[in-house]
PDB file of C-alpha atoms in Angstrom:
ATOM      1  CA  UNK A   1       0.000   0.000   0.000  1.00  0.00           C
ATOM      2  CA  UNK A   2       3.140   2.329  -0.086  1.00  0.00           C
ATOM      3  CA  UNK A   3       2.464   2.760  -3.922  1.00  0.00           C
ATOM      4  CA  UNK A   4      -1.067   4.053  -2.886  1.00  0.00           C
ATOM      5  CA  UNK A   5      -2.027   7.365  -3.535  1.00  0.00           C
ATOM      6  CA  UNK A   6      -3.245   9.113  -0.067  1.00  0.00           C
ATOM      7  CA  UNK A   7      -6.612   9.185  -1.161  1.00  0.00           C
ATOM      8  CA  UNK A   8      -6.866   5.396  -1.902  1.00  0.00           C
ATOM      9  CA  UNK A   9      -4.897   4.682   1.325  1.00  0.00           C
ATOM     10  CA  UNK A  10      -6.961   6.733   3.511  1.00  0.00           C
ATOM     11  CA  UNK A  11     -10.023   4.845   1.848  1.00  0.00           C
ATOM     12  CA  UNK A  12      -8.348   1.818   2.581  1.00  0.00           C
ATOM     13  CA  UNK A  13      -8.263   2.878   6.359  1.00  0.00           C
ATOM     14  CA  UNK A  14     -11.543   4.951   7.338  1.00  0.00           C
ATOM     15  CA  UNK A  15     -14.013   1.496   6.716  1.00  0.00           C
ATOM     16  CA  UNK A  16     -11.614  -0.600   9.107  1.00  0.00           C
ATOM     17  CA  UNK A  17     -12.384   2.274  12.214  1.00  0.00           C
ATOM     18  CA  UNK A  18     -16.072   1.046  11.524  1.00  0.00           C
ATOM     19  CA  UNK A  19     -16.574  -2.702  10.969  1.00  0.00           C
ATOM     20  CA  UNK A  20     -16.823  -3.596  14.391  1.00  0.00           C
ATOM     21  CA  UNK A  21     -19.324  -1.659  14.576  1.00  0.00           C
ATOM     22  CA  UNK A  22     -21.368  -3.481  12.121  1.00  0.00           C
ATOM     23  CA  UNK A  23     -20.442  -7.017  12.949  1.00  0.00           C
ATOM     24  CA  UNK A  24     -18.447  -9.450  15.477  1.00  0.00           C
ATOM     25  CA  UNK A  25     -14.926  -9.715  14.769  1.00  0.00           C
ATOM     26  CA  UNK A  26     -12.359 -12.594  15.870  1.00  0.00           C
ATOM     27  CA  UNK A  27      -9.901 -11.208  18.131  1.00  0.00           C
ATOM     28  CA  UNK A  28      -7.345 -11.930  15.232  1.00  0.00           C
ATOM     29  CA  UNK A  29      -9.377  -9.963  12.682  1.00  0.00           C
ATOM     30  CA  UNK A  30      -9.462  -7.323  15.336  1.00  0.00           C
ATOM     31  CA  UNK A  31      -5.893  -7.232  15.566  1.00  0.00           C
ATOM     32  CA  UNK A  32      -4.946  -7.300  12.067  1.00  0.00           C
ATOM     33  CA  UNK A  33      -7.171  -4.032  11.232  1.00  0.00           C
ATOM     34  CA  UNK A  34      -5.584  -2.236  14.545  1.00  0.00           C
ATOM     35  CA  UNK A  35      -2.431  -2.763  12.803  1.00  0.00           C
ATOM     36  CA  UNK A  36      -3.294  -1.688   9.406  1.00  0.00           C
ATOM     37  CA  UNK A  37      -4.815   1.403  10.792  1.00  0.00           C
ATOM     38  CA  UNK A  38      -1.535   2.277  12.997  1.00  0.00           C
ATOM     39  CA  UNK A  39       0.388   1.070   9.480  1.00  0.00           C
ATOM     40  CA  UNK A  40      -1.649   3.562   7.165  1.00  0.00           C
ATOM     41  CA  UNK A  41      -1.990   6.546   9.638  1.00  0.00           C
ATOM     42  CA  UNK A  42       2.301   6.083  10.196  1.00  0.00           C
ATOM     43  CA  UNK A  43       2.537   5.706   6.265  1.00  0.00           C
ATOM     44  CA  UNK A  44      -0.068   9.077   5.833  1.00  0.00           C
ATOM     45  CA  UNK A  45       2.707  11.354   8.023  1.00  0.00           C
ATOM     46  CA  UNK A  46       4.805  11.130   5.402  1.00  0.00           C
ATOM     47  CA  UNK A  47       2.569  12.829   2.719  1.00  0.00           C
ATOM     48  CA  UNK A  48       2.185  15.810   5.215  1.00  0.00           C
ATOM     49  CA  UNK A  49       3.708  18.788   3.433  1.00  0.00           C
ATOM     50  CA  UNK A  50       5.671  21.778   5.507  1.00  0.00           C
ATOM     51  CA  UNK A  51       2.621  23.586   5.330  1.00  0.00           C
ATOM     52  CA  UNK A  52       0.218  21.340   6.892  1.00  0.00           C
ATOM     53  CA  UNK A  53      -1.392  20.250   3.614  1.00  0.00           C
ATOM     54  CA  UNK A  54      -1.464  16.502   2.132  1.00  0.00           C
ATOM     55  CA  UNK A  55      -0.259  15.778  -1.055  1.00  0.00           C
ATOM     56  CA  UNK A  56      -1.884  13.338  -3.103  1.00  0.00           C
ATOM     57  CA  UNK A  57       1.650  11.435  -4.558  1.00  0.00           C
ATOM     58  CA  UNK A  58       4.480  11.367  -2.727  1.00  0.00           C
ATOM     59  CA  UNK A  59       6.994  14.096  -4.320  1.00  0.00           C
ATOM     60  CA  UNK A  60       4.078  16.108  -5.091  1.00  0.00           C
ATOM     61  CA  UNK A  61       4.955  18.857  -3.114  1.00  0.00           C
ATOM     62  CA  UNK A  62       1.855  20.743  -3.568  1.00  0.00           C
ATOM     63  CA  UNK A  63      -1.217  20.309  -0.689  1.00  0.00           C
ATOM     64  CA  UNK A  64      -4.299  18.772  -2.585  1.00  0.00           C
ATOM     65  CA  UNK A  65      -7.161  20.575  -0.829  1.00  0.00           C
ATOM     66  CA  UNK A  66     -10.110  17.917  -0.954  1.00  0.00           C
ATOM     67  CA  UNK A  67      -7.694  15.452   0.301  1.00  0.00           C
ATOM     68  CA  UNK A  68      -6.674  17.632   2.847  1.00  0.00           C
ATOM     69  CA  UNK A  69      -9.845  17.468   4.393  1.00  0.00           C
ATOM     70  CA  UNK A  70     -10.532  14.154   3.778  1.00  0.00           C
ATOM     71  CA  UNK A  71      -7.033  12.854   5.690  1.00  0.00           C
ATOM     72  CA  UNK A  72      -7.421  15.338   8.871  1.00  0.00           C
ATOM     73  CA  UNK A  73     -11.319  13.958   8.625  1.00  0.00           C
ATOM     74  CA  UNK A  74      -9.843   9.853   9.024  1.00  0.00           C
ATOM     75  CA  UNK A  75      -7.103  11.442  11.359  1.00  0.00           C
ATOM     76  CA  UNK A  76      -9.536  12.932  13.556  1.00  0.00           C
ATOM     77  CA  UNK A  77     -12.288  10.154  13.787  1.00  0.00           C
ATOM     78  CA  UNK A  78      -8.696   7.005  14.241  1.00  0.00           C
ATOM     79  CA  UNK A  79      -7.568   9.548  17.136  1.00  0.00           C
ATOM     80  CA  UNK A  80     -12.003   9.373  18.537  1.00  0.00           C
ATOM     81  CA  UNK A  81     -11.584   5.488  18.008  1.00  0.00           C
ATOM     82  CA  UNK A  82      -8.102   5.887  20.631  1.00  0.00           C
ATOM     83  CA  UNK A  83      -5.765   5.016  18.035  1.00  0.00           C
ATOM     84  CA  UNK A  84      -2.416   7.211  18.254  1.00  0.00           C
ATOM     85  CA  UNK A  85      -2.162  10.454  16.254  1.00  0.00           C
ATOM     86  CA  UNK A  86       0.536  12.778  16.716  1.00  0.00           C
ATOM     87  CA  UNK A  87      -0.388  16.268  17.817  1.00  0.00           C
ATOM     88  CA  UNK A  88       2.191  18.034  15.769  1.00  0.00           C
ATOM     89  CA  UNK A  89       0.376  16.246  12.363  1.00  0.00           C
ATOM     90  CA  UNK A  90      -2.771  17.667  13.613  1.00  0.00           C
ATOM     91  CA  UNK A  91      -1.813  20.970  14.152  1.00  0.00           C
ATOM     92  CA  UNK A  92      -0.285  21.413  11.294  1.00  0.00           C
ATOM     93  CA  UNK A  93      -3.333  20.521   9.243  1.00  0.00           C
ATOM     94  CA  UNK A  94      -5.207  22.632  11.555  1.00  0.00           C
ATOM     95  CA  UNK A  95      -3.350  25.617  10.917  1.00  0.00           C
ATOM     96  CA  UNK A  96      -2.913  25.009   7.011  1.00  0.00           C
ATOM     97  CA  UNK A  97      -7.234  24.576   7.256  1.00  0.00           C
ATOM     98  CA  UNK A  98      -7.537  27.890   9.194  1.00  0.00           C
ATOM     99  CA  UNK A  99      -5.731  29.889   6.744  1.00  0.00           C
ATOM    100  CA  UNK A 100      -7.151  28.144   3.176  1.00  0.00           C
ATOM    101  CA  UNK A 101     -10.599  28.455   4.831  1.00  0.00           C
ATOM    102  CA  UNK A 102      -9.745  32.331   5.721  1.00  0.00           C
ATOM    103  CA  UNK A 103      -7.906  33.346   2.383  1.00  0.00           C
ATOM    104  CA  UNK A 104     -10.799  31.793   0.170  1.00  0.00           C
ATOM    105  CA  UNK A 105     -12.856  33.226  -2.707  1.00  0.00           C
ATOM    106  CA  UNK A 106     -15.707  32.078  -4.854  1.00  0.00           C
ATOM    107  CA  UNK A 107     -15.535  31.199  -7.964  1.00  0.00           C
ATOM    108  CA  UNK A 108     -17.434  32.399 -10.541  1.00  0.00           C
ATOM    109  CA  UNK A 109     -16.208  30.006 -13.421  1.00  0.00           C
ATOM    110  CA  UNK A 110     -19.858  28.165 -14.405  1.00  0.00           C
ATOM    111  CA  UNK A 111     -19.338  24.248 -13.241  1.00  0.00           C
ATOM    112  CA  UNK A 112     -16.308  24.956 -11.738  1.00  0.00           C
ATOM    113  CA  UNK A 113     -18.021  27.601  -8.466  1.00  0.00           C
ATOM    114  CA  UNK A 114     -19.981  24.270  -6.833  1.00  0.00           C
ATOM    115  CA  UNK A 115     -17.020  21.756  -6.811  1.00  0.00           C
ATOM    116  CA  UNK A 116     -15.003  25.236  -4.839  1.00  0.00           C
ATOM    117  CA  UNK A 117     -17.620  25.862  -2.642  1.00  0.00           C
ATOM    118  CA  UNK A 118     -18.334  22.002  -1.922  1.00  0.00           C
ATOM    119  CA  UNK A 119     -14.411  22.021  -1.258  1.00  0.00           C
ATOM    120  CA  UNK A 120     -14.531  24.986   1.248  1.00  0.00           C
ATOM    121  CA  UNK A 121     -17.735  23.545   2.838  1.00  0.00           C
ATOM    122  CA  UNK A 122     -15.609  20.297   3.551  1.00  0.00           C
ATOM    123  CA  UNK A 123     -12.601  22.492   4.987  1.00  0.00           C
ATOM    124  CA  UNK A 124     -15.098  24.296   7.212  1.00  0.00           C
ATOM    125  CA  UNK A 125     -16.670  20.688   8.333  1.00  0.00           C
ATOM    126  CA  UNK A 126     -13.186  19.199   9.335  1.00  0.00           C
ATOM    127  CA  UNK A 127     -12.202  22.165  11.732  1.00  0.00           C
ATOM    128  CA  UNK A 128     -15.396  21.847  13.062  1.00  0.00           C
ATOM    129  CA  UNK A 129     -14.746  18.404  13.627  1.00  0.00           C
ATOM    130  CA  UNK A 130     -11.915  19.476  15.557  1.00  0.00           C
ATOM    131  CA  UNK A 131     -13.314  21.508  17.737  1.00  0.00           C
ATOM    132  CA  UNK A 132     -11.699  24.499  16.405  1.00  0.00           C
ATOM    133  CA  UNK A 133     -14.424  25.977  13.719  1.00  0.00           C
ATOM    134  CA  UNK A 134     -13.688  28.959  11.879  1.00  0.00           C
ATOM    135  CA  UNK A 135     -16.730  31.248  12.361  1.00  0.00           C
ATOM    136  CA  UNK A 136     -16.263  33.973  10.011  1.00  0.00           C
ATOM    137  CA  UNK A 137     -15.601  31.838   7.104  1.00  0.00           C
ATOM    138  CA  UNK A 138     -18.808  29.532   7.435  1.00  0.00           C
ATOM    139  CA  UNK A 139     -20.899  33.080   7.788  1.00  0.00           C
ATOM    140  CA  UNK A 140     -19.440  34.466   4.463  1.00  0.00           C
ATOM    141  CA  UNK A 141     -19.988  30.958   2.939  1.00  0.00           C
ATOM    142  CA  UNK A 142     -23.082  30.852   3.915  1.00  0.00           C
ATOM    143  CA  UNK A 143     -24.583  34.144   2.987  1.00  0.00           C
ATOM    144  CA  UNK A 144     -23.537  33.230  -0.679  1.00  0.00           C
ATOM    145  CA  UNK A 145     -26.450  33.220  -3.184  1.00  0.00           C
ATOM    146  CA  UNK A 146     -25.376  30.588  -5.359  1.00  0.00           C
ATOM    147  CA  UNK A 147     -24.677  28.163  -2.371  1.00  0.00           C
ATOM    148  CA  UNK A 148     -24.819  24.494  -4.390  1.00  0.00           C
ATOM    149  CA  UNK A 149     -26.710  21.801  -3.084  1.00  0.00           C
ATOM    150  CA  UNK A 150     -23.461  19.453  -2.213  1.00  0.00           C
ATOM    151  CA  UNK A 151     -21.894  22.655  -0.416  1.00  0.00           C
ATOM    152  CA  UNK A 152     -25.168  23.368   1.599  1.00  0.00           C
ATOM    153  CA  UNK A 153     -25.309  20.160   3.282  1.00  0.00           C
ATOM    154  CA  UNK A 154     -21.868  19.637   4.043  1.00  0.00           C
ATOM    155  CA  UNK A 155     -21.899  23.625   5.278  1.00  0.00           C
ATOM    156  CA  UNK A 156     -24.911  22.417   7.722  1.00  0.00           C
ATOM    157  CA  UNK A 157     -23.221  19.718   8.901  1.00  0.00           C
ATOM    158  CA  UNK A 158     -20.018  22.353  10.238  1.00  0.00           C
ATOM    159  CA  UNK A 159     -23.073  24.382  11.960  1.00  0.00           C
ATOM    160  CA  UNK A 160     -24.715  21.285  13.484  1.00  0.00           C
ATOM    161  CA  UNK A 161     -21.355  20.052  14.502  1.00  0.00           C
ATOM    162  CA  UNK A 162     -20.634  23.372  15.968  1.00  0.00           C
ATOM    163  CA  UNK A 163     -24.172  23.316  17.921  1.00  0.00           C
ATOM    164  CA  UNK A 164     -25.930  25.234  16.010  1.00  0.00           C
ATOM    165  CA  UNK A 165     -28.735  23.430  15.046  1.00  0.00           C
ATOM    166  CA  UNK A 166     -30.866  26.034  13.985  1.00  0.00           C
ATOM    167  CA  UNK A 167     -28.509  27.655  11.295  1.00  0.00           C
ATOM    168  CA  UNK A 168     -28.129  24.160  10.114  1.00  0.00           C
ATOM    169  CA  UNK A 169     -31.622  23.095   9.488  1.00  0.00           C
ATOM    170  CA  UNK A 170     -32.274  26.784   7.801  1.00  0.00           C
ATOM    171  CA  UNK A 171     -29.438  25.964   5.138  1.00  0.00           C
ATOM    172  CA  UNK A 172     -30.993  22.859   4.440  1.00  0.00           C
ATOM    173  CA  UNK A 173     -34.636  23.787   4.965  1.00  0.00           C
ATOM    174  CA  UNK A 174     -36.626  21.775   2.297  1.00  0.00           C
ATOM    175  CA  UNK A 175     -33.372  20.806   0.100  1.00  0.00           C
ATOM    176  CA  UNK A 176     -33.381  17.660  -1.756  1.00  0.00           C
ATOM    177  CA  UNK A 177     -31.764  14.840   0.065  1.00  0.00           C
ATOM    178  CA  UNK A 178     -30.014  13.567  -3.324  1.00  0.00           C
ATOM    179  CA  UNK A 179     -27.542  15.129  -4.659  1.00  0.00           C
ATOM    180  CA  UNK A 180     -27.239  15.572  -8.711  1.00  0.00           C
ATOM    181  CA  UNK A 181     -23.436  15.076  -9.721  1.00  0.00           C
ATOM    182  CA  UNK A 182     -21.700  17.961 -11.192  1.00  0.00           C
ATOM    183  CA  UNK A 183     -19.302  18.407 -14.271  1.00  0.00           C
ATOM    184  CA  UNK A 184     -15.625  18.345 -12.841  1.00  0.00           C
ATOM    185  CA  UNK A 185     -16.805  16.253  -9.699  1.00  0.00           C
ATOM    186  CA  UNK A 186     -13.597  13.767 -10.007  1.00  0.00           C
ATOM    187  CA  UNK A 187     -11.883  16.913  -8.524  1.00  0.00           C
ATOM    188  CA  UNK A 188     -13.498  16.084  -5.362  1.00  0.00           C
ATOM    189  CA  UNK A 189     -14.177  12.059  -5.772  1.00  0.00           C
ATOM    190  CA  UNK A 190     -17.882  12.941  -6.144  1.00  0.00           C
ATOM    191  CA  UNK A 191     -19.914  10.184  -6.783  1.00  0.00           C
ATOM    192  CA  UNK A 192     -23.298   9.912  -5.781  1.00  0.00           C
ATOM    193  CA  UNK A 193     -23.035   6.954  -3.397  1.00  0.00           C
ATOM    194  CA  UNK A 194     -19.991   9.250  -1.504  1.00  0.00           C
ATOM    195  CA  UNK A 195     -22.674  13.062  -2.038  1.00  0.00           C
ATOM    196  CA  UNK A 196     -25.277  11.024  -0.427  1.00  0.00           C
ATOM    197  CA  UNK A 197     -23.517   9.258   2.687  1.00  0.00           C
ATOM    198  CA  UNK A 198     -22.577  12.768   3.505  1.00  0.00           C
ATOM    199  CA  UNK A 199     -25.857  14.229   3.471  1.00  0.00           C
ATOM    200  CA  UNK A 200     -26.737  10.989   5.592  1.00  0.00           C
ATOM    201  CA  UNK A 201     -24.223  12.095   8.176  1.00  0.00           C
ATOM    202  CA  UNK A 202     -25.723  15.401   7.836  1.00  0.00           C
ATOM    203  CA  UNK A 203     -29.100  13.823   8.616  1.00  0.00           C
ATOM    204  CA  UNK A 204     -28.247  11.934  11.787  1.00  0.00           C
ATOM    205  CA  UNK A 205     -26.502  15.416  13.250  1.00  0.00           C
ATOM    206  CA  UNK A 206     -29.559  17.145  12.998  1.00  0.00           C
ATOM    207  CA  UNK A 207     -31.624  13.910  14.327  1.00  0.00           C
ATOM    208  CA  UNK A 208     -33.630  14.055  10.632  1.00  0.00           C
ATOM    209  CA  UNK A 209     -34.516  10.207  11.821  1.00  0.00           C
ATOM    210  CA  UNK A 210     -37.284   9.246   8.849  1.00  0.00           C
ATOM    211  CA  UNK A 211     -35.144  10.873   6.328  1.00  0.00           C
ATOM    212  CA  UNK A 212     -31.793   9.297   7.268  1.00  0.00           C
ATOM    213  CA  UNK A 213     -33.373   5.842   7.136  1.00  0.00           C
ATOM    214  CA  UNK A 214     -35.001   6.212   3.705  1.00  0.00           C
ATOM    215  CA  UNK A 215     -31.784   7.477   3.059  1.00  0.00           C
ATOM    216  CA  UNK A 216     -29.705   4.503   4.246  1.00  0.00           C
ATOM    217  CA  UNK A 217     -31.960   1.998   2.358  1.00  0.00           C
ATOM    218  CA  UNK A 218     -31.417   4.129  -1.061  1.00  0.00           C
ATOM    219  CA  UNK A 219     -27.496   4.077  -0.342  1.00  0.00           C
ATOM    220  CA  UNK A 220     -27.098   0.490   0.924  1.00  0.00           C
ATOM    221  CA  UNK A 221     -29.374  -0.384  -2.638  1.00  0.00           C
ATOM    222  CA  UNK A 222     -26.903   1.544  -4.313  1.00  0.00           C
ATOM    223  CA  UNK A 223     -23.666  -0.248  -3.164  1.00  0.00           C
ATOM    224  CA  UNK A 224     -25.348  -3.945  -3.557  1.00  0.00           C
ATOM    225  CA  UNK A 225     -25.651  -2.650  -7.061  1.00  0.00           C
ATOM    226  CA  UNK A 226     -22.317  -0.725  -7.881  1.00  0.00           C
ATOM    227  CA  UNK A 227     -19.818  -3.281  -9.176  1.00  0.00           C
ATOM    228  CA  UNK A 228     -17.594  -0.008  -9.346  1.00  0.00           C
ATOM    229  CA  UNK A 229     -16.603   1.273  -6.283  1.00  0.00           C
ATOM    230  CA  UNK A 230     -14.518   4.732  -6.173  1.00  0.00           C
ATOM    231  CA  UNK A 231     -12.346   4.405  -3.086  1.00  0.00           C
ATOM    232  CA  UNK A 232     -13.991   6.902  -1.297  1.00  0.00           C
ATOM    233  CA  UNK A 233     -17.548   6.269  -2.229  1.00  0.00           C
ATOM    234  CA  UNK A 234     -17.358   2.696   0.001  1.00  0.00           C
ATOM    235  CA  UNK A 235     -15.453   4.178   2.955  1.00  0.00           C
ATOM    236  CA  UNK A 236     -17.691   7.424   2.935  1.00  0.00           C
ATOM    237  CA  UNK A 237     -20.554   5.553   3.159  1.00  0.00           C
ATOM    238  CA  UNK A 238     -19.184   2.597   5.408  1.00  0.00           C
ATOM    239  CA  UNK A 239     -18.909   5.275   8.211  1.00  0.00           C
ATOM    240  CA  UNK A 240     -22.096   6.744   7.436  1.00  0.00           C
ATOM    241  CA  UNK A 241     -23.998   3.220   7.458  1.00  0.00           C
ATOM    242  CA  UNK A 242     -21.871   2.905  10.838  1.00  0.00           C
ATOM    243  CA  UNK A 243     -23.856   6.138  12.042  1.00  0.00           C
ATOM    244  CA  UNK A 244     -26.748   5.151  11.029  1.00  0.00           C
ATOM    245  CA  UNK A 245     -26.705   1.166  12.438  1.00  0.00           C
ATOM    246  CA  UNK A 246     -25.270   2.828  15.558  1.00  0.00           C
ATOM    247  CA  UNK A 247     -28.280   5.191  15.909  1.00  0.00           C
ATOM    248  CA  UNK A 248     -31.101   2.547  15.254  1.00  0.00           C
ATOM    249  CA  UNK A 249     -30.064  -0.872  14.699  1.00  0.00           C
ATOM    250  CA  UNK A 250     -29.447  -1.727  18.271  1.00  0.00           C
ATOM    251  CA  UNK A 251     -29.566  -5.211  18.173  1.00  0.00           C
ATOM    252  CA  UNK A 252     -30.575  -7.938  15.496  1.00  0.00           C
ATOM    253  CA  UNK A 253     -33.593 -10.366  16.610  1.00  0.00           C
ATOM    254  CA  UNK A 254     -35.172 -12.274  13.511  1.00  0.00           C
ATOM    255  CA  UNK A 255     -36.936 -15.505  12.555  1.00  0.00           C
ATOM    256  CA  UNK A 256     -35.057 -16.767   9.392  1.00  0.00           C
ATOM    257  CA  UNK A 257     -36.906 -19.549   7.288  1.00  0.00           C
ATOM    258  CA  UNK A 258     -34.830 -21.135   4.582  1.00  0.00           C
ATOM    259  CA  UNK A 259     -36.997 -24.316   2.140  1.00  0.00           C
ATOM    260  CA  UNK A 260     -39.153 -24.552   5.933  1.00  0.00           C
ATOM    261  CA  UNK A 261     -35.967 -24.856   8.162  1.00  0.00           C
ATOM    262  CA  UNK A 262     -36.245 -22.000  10.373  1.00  0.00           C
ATOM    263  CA  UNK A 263     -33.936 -20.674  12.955  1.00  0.00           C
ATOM    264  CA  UNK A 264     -33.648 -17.260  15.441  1.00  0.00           C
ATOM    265  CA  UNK A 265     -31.525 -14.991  15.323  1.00  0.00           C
ATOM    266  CA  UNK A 266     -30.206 -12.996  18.277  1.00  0.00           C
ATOM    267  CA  UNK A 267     -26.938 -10.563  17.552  1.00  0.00           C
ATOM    268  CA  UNK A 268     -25.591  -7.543  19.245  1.00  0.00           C
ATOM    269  CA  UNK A 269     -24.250  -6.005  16.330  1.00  0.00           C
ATOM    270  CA  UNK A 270     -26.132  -4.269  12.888  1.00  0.00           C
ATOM    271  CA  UNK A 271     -24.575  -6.813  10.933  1.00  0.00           C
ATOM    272  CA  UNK A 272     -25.270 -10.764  11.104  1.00  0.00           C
ATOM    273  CA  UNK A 273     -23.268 -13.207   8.709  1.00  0.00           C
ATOM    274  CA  UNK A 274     -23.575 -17.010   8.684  1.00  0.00           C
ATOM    275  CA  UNK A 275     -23.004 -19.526   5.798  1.00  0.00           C
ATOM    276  CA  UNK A 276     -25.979 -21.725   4.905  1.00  0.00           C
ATOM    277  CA  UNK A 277     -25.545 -25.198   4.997  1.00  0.00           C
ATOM    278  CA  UNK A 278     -28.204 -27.013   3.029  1.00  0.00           C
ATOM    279  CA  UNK A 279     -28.555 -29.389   0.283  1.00  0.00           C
ATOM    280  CA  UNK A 280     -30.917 -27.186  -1.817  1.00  0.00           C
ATOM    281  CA  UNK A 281     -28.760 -24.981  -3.875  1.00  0.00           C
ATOM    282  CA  UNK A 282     -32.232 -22.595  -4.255  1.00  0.00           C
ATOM    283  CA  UNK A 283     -35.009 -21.694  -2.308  1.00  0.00           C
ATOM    284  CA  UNK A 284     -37.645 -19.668  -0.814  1.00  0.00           C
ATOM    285  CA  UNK A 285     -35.989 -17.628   2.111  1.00  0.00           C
ATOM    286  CA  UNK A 286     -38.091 -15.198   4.388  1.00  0.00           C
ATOM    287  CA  UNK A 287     -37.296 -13.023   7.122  1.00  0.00           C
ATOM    288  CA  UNK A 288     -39.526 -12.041  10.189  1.00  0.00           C
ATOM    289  CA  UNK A 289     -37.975  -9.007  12.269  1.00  0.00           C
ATOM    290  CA  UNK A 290     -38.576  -8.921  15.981  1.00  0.00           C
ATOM    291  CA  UNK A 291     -37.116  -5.669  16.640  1.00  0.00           C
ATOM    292  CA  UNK A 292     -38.692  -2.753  15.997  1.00  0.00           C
ATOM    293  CA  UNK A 293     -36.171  -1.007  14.230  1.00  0.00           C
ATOM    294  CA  UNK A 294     -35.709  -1.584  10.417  1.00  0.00           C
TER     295      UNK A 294
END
């Protein structure tokens, strides 16, 4: 994974912070991804630039600013999981954040003023994230007329994040909760799978219950059915998913009925996995849930 750009090795990293929380894992399994983790975040220092930015290749030498947000993001939520992340690394970022949220502009450049605005909204989200929000900047973002969709949600998500629930739920006061993908949205890794887990983290900040569910069932459709994943689309939405199974998905208690051979199922966890042992290679199968949740 050295010959990994950061973006694919941070993707490689963010889902493994989650999957416990979606299923059981052997103490060995548990082990290996603590590793990896420690592995990736050691092998991410070294595409830190003097400036605080990330680069995307080694040798770079120039700060990619989605990716920027997006490592600091992972670095942030590995520290909240109690892995170790060096202080130094975070400030760094934190400063190079302060100042490329402070010294930015719109752009006016038609197709090219929602992926900037999107990008600043992200920037504003991570300091926010780290406790260290820069005020001013979301304000001036905020007041902008030609706010896009992608930027307003991940804008609200900085103000809920900040506890300010009120701002948040005016900027996205009776927005669509799917995002259309713009021209130039590879500059960013859009993808609508990735736009839509973060308006789904968005949704469970603001406690938008009914429309993060709907929302969960649309997104987990869409990645039985992508057979293309970008990177960031599956880890994006692996640690919304692990938002959203944390929230409601308590526990796991069905009735499983496979060619009339039933059995109960009883599981801590959002996620239950078993192989089927039967002779019949097809079937009828039917679920009965005894939980209340979905």
């Amino acid at each position: 994974s050295e010959h990994l750009c950061t973006e694919q090795l941070t993707s490689k990293a963010l889902p493994l912070l989650y999957l416990s929380d979606f299923k059981q894992l052997s103490k060995d399994e548990e082990q290996k991804n603590k590793e990896e983790v420690q592995r990736i975040i050691q092998l991410i220092y070294g595409r830190q630039l003097t400036n605080g930015g990330f680069e995307f290749w080694p040798g770079m030498n120039r700060a990619h600013d989605w990716l920027t947000s997006y490592v600091g993001q992972f670095l942030l939520l590995a520290q909240e999981k109690g892995y170790a992340v060096q202080s130094l690394v975070l400030d760094r970022w934190k400063n190079f954040q302060q100042q490329a949220s402070q010294s930015w502009t719109p752009v006016t450049r038609k197709g090219w003023d929602a992926i900037s605005d999107t990008e600043q909204a992200y920037r504003l989200y991570s300091l926010a994230l780290a406790n260290t929000p820069n005020r001013g900047a979301m304000n001036r973002l905020k007041e902008l007329k030609t706010l896009s969709l992608n930027a307003r949600w991940r804008l609200a998500a900085a103000y809920a994040l900040d506890g300010k629930k009120t701002t948040a739920e005016e900027l996205v006061f009776n927005a669509q909760t799917t995002v259309e993908a713009t021209e130039n949205q590879n500059l960013i890794f859009g993808s609508s799978i990735r736009d839509n887990a973060m308006i789904l983290e968005t949704l469970l900040l603001l406690g938008k219950d009914n429309e993060a569910i709907s929302l969960g069932e649309k997104i987990a459709k869409e990645l039985a059915m992508e057979n293309y994943y970008s990177t960031q689309s599956t880890a994006y939405a692996i640690y919304a998913m692990a938002g959203l199974s944390n929230q409601f998905a308590k526990v796991l208690k069905f009735d499983c009925t496979f060619n009339n051979q039933s059995t109960t199922i009883n599981s801590a966890q959002a996620f239950y996995q078993t192989d089927l042992i039967s002779k019949d290679k097809s079937g009828v199968m039917t679920f009965t849930n005894h939980t209340d949740g979905k």
